[in-house]
Structures are given as C-alpha cells and as structure tokens.
Coordinates of C-alpha atoms in Angstrom, one line a residue:
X1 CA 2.7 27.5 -22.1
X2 CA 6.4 28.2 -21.4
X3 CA 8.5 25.2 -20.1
X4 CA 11.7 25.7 -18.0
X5 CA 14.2 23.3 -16.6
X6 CA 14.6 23.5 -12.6
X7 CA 17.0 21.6 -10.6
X8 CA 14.8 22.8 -7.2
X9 CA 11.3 23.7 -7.3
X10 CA 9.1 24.6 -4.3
X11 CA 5.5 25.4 -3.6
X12 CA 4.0 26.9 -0.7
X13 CA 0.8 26.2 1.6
X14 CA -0.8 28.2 3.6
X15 CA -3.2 29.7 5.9
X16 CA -0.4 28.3 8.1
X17 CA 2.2 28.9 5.2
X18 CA 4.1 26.0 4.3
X19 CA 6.7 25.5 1.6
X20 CA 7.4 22.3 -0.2
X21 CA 10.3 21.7 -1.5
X22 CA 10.4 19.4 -4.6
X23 CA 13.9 18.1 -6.4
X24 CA 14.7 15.8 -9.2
X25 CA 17.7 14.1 -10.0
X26 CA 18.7 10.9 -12.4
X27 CA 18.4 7.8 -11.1
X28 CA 20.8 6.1 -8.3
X29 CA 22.4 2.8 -9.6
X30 CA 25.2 1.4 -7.3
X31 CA 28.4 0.3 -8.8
X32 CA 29.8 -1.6 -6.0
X33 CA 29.1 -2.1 -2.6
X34 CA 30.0 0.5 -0.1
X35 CA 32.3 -0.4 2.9
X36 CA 29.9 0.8 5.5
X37 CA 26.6 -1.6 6.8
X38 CA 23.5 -1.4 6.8
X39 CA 21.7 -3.9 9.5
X40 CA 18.7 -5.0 10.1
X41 CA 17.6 -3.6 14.6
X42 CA 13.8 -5.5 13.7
X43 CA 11.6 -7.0 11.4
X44 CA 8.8 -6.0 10.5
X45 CA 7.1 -9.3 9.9
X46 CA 4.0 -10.1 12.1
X47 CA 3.0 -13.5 10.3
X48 CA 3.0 -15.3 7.2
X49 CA 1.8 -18.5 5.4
X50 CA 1.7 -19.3 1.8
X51 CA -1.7 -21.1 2.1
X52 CA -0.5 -23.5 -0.7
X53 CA 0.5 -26.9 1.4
X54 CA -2.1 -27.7 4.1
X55 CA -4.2 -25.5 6.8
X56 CA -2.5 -24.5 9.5
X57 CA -4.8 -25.4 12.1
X58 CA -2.6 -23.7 15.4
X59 CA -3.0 -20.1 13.3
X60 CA -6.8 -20.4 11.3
X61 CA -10.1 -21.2 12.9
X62 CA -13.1 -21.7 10.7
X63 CA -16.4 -20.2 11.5
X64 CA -19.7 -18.5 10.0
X65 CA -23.2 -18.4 9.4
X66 CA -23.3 -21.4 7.3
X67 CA -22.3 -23.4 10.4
X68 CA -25.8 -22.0 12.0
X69 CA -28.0 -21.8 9.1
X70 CA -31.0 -24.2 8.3
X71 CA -29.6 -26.1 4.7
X72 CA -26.4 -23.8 4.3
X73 CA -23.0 -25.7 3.7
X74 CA -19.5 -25.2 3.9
X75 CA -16.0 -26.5 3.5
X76 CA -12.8 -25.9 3.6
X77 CA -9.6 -27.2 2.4
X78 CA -5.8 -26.3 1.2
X79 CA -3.9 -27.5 -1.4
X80 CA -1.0 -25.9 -3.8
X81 CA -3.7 -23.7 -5.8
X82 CA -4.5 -22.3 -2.2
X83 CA -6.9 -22.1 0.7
X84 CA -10.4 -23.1 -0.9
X85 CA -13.3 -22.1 1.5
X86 CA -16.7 -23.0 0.0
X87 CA -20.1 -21.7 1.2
X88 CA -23.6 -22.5 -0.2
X89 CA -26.6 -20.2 1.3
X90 CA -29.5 -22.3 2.9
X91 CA -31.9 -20.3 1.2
X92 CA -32.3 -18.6 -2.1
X93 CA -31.4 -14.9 -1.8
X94 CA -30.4 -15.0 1.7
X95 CA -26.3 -14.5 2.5
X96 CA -24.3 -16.9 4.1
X97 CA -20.6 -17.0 4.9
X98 CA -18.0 -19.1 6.5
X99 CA -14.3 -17.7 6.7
X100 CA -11.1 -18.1 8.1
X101 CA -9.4 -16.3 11.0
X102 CA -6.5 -15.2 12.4
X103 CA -5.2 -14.8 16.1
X104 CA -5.6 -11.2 17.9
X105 CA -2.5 -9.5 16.4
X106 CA -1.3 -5.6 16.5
X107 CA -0.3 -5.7 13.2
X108 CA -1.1 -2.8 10.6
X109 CA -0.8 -4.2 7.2
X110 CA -2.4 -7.2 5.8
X111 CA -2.5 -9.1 2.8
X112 CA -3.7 -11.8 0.4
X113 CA -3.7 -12.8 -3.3
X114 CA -7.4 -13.3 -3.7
X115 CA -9.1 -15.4 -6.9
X116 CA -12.6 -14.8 -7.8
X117 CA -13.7 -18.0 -10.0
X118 CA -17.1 -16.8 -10.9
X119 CA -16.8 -13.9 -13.9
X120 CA -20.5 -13.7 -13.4
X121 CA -23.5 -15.4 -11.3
X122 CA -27.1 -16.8 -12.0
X123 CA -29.6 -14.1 -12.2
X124 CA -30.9 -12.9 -9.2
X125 CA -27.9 -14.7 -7.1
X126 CA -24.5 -12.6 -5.6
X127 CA -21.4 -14.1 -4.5
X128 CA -18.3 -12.0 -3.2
X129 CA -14.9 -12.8 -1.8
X130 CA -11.8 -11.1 0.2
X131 CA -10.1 -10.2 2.7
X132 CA -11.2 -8.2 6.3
X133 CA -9.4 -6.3 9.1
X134 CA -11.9 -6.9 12.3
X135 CA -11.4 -5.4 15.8
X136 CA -10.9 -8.5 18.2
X137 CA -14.1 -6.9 20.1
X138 CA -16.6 -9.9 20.3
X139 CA -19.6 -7.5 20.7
X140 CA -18.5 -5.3 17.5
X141 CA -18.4 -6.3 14.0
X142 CA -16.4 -3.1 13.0
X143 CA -14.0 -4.1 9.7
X144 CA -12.7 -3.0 6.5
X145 CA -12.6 -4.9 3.6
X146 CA -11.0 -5.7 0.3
X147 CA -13.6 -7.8 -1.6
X148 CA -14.9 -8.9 -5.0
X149 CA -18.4 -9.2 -5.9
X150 CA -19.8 -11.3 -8.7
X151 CA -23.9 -10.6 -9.9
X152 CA -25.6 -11.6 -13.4
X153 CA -24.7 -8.7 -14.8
X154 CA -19.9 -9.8 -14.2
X155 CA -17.8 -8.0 -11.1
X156 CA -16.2 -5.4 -9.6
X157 CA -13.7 -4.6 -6.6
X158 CA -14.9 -3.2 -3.4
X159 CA -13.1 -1.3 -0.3
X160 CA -15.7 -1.6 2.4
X161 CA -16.3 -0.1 6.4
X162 CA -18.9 -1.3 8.5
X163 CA -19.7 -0.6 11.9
X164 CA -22.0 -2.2 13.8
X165 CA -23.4 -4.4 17.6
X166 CA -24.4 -7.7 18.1
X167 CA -27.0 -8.0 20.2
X168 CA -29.0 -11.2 19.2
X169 CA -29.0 -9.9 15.7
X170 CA -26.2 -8.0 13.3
X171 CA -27.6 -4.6 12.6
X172 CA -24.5 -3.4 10.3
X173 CA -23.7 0.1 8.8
X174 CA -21.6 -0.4 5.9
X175 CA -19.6 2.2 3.7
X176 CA -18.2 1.8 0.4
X177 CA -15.2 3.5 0.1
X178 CA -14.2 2.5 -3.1
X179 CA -15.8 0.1 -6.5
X180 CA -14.1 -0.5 -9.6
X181 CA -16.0 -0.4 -12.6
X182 CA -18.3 -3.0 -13.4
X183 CA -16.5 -6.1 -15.4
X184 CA -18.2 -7.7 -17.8
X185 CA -18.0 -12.1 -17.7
X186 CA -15.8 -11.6 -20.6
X187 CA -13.3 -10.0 -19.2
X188 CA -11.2 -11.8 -17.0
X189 CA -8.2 -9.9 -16.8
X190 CA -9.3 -8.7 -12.9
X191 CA -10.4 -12.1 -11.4
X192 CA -7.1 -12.3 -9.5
X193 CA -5.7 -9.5 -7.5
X194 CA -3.5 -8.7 -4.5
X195 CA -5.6 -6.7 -1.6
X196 CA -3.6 -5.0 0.9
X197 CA -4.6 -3.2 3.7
X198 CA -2.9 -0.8 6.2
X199 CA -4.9 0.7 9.0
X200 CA -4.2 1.6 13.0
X201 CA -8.4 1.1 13.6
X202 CA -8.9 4.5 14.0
X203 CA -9.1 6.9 11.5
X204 CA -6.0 6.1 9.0
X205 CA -7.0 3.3 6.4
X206 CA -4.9 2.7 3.0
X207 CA -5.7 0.3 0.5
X208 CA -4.1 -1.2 -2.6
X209 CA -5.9 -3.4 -5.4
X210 CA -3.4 -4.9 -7.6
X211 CA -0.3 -2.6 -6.4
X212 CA -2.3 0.5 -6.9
X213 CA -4.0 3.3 -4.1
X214 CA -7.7 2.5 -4.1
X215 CA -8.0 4.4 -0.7
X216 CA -5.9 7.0 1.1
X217 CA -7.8 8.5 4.2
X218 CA -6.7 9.7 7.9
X219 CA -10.1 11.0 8.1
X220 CA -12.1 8.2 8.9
X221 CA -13.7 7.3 12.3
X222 CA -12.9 3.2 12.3
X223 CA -13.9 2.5 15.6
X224 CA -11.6 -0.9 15.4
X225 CA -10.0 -1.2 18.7
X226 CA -6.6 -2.8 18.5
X227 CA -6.0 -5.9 18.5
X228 CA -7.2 -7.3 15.0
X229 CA -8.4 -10.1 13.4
X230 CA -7.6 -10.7 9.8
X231 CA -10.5 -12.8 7.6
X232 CA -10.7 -14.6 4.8
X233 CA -14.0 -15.0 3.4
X234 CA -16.3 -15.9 0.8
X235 CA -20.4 -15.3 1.2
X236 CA -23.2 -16.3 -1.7
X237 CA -26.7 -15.9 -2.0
X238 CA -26.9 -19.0 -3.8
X239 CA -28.6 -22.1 -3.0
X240 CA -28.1 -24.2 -6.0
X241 CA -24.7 -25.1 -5.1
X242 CA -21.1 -24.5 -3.4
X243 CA -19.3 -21.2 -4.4
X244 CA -15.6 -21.5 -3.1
X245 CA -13.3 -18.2 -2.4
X246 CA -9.6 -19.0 -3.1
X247 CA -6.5 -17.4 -1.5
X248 CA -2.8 -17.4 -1.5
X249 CA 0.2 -15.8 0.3
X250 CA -1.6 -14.1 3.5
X251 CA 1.1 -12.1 5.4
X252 CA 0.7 -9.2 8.0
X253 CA 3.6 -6.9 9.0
X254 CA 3.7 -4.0 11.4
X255 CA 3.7 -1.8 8.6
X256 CA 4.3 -1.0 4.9
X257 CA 7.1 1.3 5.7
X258 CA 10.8 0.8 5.5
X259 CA 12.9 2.8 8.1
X260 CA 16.5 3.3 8.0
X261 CA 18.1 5.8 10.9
X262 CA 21.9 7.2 11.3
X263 CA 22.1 8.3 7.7
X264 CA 23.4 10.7 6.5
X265 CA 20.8 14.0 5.8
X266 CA 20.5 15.1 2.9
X267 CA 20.8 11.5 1.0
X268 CA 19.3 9.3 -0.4
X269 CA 18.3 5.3 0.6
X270 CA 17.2 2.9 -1.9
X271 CA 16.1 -0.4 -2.5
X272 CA 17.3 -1.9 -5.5
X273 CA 16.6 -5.3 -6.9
X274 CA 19.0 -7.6 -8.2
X275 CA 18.1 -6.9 -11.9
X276 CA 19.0 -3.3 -10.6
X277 CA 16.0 -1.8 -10.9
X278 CA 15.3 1.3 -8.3
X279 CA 11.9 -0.1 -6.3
X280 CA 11.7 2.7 -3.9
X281 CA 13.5 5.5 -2.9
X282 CA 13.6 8.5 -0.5
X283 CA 15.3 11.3 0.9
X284 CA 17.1 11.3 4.5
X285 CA 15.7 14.0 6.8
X286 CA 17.8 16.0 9.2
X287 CA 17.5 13.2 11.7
X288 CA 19.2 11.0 9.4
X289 CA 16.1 8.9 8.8
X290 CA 14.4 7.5 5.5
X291 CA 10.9 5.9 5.4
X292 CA 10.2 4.0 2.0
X293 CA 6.7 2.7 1.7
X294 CA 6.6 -0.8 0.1
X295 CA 3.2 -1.9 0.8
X296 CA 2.4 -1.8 -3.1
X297 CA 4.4 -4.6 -3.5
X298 CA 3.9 -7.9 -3.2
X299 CA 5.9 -8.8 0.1
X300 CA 8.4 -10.1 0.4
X301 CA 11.1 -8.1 -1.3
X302 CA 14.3 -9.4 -2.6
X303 CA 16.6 -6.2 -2.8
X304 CA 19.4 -4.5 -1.2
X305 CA 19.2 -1.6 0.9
X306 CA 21.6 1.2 -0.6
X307 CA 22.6 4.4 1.6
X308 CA 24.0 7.3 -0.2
X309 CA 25.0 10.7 1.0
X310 CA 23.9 13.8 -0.5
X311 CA 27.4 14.1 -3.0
X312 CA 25.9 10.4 -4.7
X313 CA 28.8 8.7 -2.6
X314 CA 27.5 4.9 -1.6
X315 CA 28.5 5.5 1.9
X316 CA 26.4 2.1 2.8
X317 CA 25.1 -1.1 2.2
X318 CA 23.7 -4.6 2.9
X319 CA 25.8 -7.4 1.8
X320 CA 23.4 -8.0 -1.0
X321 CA 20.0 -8.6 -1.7
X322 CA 18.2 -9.9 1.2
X323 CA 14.4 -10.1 2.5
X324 CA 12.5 -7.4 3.3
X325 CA 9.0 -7.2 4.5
X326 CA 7.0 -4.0 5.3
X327 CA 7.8 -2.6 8.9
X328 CA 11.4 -3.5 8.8
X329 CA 13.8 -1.3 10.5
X330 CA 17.9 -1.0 10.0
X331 CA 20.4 1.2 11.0
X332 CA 23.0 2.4 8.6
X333 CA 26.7 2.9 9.8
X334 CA 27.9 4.8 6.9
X335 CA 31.5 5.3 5.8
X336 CA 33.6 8.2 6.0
X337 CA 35.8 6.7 3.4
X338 CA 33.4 6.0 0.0
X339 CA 34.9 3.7 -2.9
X340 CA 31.9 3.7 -4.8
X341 CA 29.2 6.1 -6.0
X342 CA 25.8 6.4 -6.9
X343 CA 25.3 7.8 -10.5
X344 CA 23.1 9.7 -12.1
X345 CA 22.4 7.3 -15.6
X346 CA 21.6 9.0 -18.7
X347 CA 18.3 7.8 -19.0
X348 CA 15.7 5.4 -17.5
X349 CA 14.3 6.7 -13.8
X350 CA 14.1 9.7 -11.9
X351 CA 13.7 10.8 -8.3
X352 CA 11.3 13.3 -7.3
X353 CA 12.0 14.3 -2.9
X354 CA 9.0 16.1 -1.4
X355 CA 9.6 17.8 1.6
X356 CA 7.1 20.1 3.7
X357 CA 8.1 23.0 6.1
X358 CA 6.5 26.1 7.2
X359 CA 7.0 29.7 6.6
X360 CA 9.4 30.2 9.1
X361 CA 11.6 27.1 7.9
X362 CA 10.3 24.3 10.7
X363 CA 9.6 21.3 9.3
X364 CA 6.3 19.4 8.9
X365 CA 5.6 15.8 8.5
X366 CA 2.4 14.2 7.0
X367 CA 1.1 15.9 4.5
X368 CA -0.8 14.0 1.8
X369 CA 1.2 14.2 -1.8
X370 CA 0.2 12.6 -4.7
X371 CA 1.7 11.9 -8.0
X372 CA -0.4 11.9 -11.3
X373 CA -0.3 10.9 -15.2
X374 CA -2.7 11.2 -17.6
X375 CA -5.2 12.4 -14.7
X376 CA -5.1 8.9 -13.1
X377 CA -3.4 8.6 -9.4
X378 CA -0.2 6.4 -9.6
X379 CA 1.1 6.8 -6.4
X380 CA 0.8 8.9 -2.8
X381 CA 3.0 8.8 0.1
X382 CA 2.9 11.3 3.3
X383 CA 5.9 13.7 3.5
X384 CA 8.2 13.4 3.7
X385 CA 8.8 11.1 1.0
X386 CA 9.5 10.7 -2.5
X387 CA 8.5 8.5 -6.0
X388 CA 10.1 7.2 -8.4
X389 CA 9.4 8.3 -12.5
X390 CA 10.1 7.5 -15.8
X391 CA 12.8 9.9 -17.8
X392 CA 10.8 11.6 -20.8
X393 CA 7.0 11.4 -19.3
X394 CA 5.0 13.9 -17.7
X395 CA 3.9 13.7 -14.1
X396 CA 1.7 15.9 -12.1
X397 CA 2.7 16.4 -8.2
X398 CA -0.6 17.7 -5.9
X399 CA -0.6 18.2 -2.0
X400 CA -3.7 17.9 0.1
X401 CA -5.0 20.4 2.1
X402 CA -4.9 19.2 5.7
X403 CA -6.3 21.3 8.6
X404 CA -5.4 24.7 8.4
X405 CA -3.0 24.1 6.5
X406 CA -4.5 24.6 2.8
X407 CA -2.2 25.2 -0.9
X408 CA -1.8 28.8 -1.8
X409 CA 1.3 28.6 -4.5
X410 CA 4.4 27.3 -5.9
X411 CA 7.7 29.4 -4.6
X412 CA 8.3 30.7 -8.0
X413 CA 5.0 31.9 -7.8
X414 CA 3.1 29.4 -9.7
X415 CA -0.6 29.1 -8.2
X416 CA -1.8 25.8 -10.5
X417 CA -1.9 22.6 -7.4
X418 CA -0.7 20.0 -9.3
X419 CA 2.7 21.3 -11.2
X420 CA 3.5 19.8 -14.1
X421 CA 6.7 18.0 -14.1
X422 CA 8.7 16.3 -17.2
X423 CA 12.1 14.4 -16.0
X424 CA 14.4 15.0 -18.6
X425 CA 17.4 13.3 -19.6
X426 CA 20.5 12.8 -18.5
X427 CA 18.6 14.7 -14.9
X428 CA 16.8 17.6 -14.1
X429 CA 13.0 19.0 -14.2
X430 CA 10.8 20.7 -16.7
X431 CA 8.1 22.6 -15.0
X432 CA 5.4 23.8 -16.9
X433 CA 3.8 26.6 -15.9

C-alpha cells in the first residue's frame, strides 16, 4: 500500500457523474469571541418535560389494552427516578400494554431516556419497553419504534415499523429494522439507553440507540400521516405480576439539525462546549448556510455557536454558551473586521467537509455519506455535511448510491468506495490507496 498526504481529495459518482469533494483540516478552537453575532430567528423546540417531578396531566393521557382486558392491570405514576408505567397481562402469554401519550404535534425528532429493569424474564414470559412515533390517524396504527425486549433467555434493542387498520380488531404488519445482539442477564451495561427518533412519516426514518445510527433510510414507505403522536410504553406477557417501563427526559424538536444562514461560504460553523471541545462542525455552502446534525446528542446542548470564514478568522459569535436544541435556526452577521482566529491545534480533532456536485460542477445535496472505523459505522450525515475525527486514527469515508446516481471513483483515480483516511498531525490527510 502506498500512503500520501492530501490537503484536498475528491471522488466521483456516476452514471450521472458526481464529484465529491473531501478536505481535512486541524481542529477549530476559538480564542476569543468575534465582534460579529450570531442570533437565534427560531427554536427548534417543539416540547419538553423531564418526567422526574409529577405527571403532567394537560400534555400525557394514559390509555391501553390493560384498561379493556379481563384481569390485566396498570398504573402509573412519576417521581424523580421518572415516569413509572406498570402493566400486568390478564392472561398468561397474551400481551397487554398501557402507555402514555402526547398531543398531535408536527414535530420530527423525538426522544426519551428509557430504563429496562428486567435483565431477563420468567420462561415462557416477554416484556418490552420504549418509545413510538404514531400517525394521529385514529383508524391506523402505523408507528416506529425504539424498544427493548426482555425474554428468559436476557435482551436486546429493537427499531420497529408497523403498519396496520383497526377494524374491530388490530391486524398489524410489523418490520424490524434493526436488533442488537442478544444480552445476556449478566450484562447490564445496556439496560439504560437514549432512543431518538427523526422521521417526516413518509419514507425518511433515522434512529439513534445510545448516540449511535441504528437506522438511516429515505427509502421506506411509513404511511404516517403528519401530525404525530409520541408513546411511551411498556407491554408484558406476564401474569404473575406488574412489569413497570421507566422514562426520563422526553423532548421533541422540529428537527435534529442546526441551521445557520448569512455566513460566510467557504467556512466553517461550530459548536463548541464550554470545556472547548468541537461537538459538531460543518462547512458553509455557497448560500452561506451550515446545517450541523445534533440529534446524537442528548438535547439540550450547552455550547456556543462559532462562525468562521474560510482564512480561520472568527468572523462570529454567540455571546457564550447558550441552549440549543435540535431544529434551531440563527443567522450570523459576521464581521468584516476579525480580532480573533480559529486555529488549527497541533493535535487532538480534525475536520473532514463532504461536498457533492456533478460533472459539470452543479451542486447536489443529499447524498448518504458515512464514516467508518474498524468496519463499524460511527457516524452518517447527508451532504453536504461534515464529521469530526480523532488526529492519528484511521477512518474510512463511503457514499451511497442513490438513484442514478451510483460511485464510479475517487478524482485521483482511486476506485476502492470507502477511502481510507488517517488525520495527521499538526493537519492534513493520509489517503491510502
């Protein structure tokens, strides 16, 4: 293998030929703050509750089939461990449920700390737990869901679509879309998790377990008419006694993007915490816009919003770290005057910009990227967009095929999909080819 360093790579896809464009630089640590603004034009917060004090009855409503069935109970309750909603079936081996739900909302992200309690279940007997995305439709029980299953033999995670009518009786389709490996009771290391998920009903659905991309798909067919419903909700097989589902900090946003518009192209914007650590970066397109995905955090942020042209100047700022939430937009008035700059540091983080354009130099927006190490998925983002690595480890960068539109080669005539990329110190690229 022969290694070289690259301050600009590029690959090319194509029946409809597009070029990517790929280039890393050091990380981008303010100094100071800049002179020009950055403001917030709307939030991006739909809702949120902590579900640690008591229920709040004006937002949840409580329902399921444990209200309906012969022997089944329920209850529900909230206290500063979180919302407790207990279920016990009414007969061995048959399911039932009793949840929490939300208003109608057109929201697009939505999230919830989920606890599982039970490492493992009585032989014969299930119990799972999570959260759902449900169209408002009363005579459709089409959802998504991020849930945890327990069985005899310990757990696992679970992305889930259904589709399905009520007409007297459920008759329910239901997809798995993604299941973690099976845990054993002994491991308990994956009882707790964060489940986020982003979806506009129709064919676009993204989820993350724990901060990480379970599921990535524009290709599904949802058939969740807007507005939603979001659920919380444990269901059991069990008879022999109460099985409670536990949750904490539910929020939903319009979004897990970050937009900021009138900056300058060919920058940078940042969000940097107030230890000063980079927690997501990307590149300003030609229309002076930046979109920095955030939904594999857990919301809110505390950070500040950093603007900086394509020379490293900080041409803009907030005043400091303030609250962010996914779907947030500001607008950046940038100074033509810069006291301060953002500098490349001898070692820690890298940036890695992906941008798409075709053949003829037009640029296109949406194509899949992924970023790779140690041939597990660590991130993904739709151009274009950008992640943020570690100096000194290797990284593999792949594009989907999307259409027409499939991957022929690399500019410098590399023809491997995922290139090989090793941030080096104090900046730069090795690509292995």
């Amino acid at each position: 293998m022969k290694s070289k360093a690259l301050v600009r790579a590029s690959l090319i896809l194509s029946s409809l030929v597009v070029l990517l464009s790929m280039t890393v630089i050091g990380p981008l640590n303010t100094v100071q703050a800049a002179t020009g603004t950055v403001t917030l034009a709307s939030s991006g917060l739909d809702h949120k509750d902590p579900l640690t004090t008591t229920i709040d009855t004006a937002y949840w409503k409580f329902n399921g089939s444990a209200g309906r069935e012969l022997n089944a109970r329920f209850s529900y309750s909230e206290d500063s461990q979180g919302m407790h909603i207990g279920v016990q079936s009414g007969s061995p081996g048959t399911f039932a449920g009793f949840f929490a739900i939300s208003p109608n909302t057109t929201a697009s992200l939505y999230h919830a700390f989920v606890t599982l309690s039970y490492p493992s279940m009585s032989t014969g007997e299930t119990f799972n737990t999570g959260i759902y995305v449900q169209t408002w439709d009363p005579n459709s029980i089409n959802y998504v869901g991020c849930v945890v299953q327990s069985t005899s033999s310990g757990y696992f995670w679970v992305v889930a679509q259904a589709t399905g009518f009520v007409q007297g009786i459920v008759a329910l389709q239901v997809t798995i879309l993604y299941q973690s490996q099976t845990y054993p009771p002994t491991d308990t290391t994956h009882l707790n998790q964060d489940c986020t998920i982003i979806t506009n009903g129709s064919n676009y659905l993204k989820v993350y377990i724990g901060g990480a991309v379970v599921v990535n798909r524009k290709d599904l067919n949802l058939n969740m008419a807007s507005p939603f419903n979001a659920y919380l909700e444990p269901q059991t097989t069990s008879a022999s006694s109460m099985h409670f589902g536990t949750y904490t900090n539910y929020y939903s946003t319009f979004g897990e993007n970050v937009t900021v518009s009138n900056a300058p192209p060919g920058g940078t914007v940042q969000l940097v915490d107030t230890s000063n650590t980079v927690l997501a970066t990307a590149p300003i397109t030609s229309t002076g816009t930046a979109v920095l995905p955030v939904g594999k955090y857990h919301l809110p942020l505390t950070a500040s919003v950093n603007v900086c042209d394509s020379a490293n100047n900080l041409v803009a700022s907030t005043s400091g770290p303030i609250t962010i939430w996914g779907g947030n937009k500001y607008t950046a008035s940038p100074t033509t005057t810069p006291s301060s700059t953002c500098s490349p540091s001898p070692a820690g983080q890298s940036k890695i910009n992906v941008n798409t354009v075709n053949s003829v130099g037009v640029p296109l927006s949406g194509m899949f990227t992924t970023l790779w190490q140690n041939g597990v998925q660590i991130a993904s983002c739709f151009s274009p967009c950008g992640f943020t690595v570690t100096n000194g480890q290797t990284y593999q960068v792949a594009v989907a095929d999307f259409g027409m539109e499939t991957f022929s080669h690399w500019s410098d005539g590399t023809t491997t999909r995922d290139g090989g990329i090793l941030p080096l110190v104090p900046s730069g690229i090795g690509l292995t080819t």
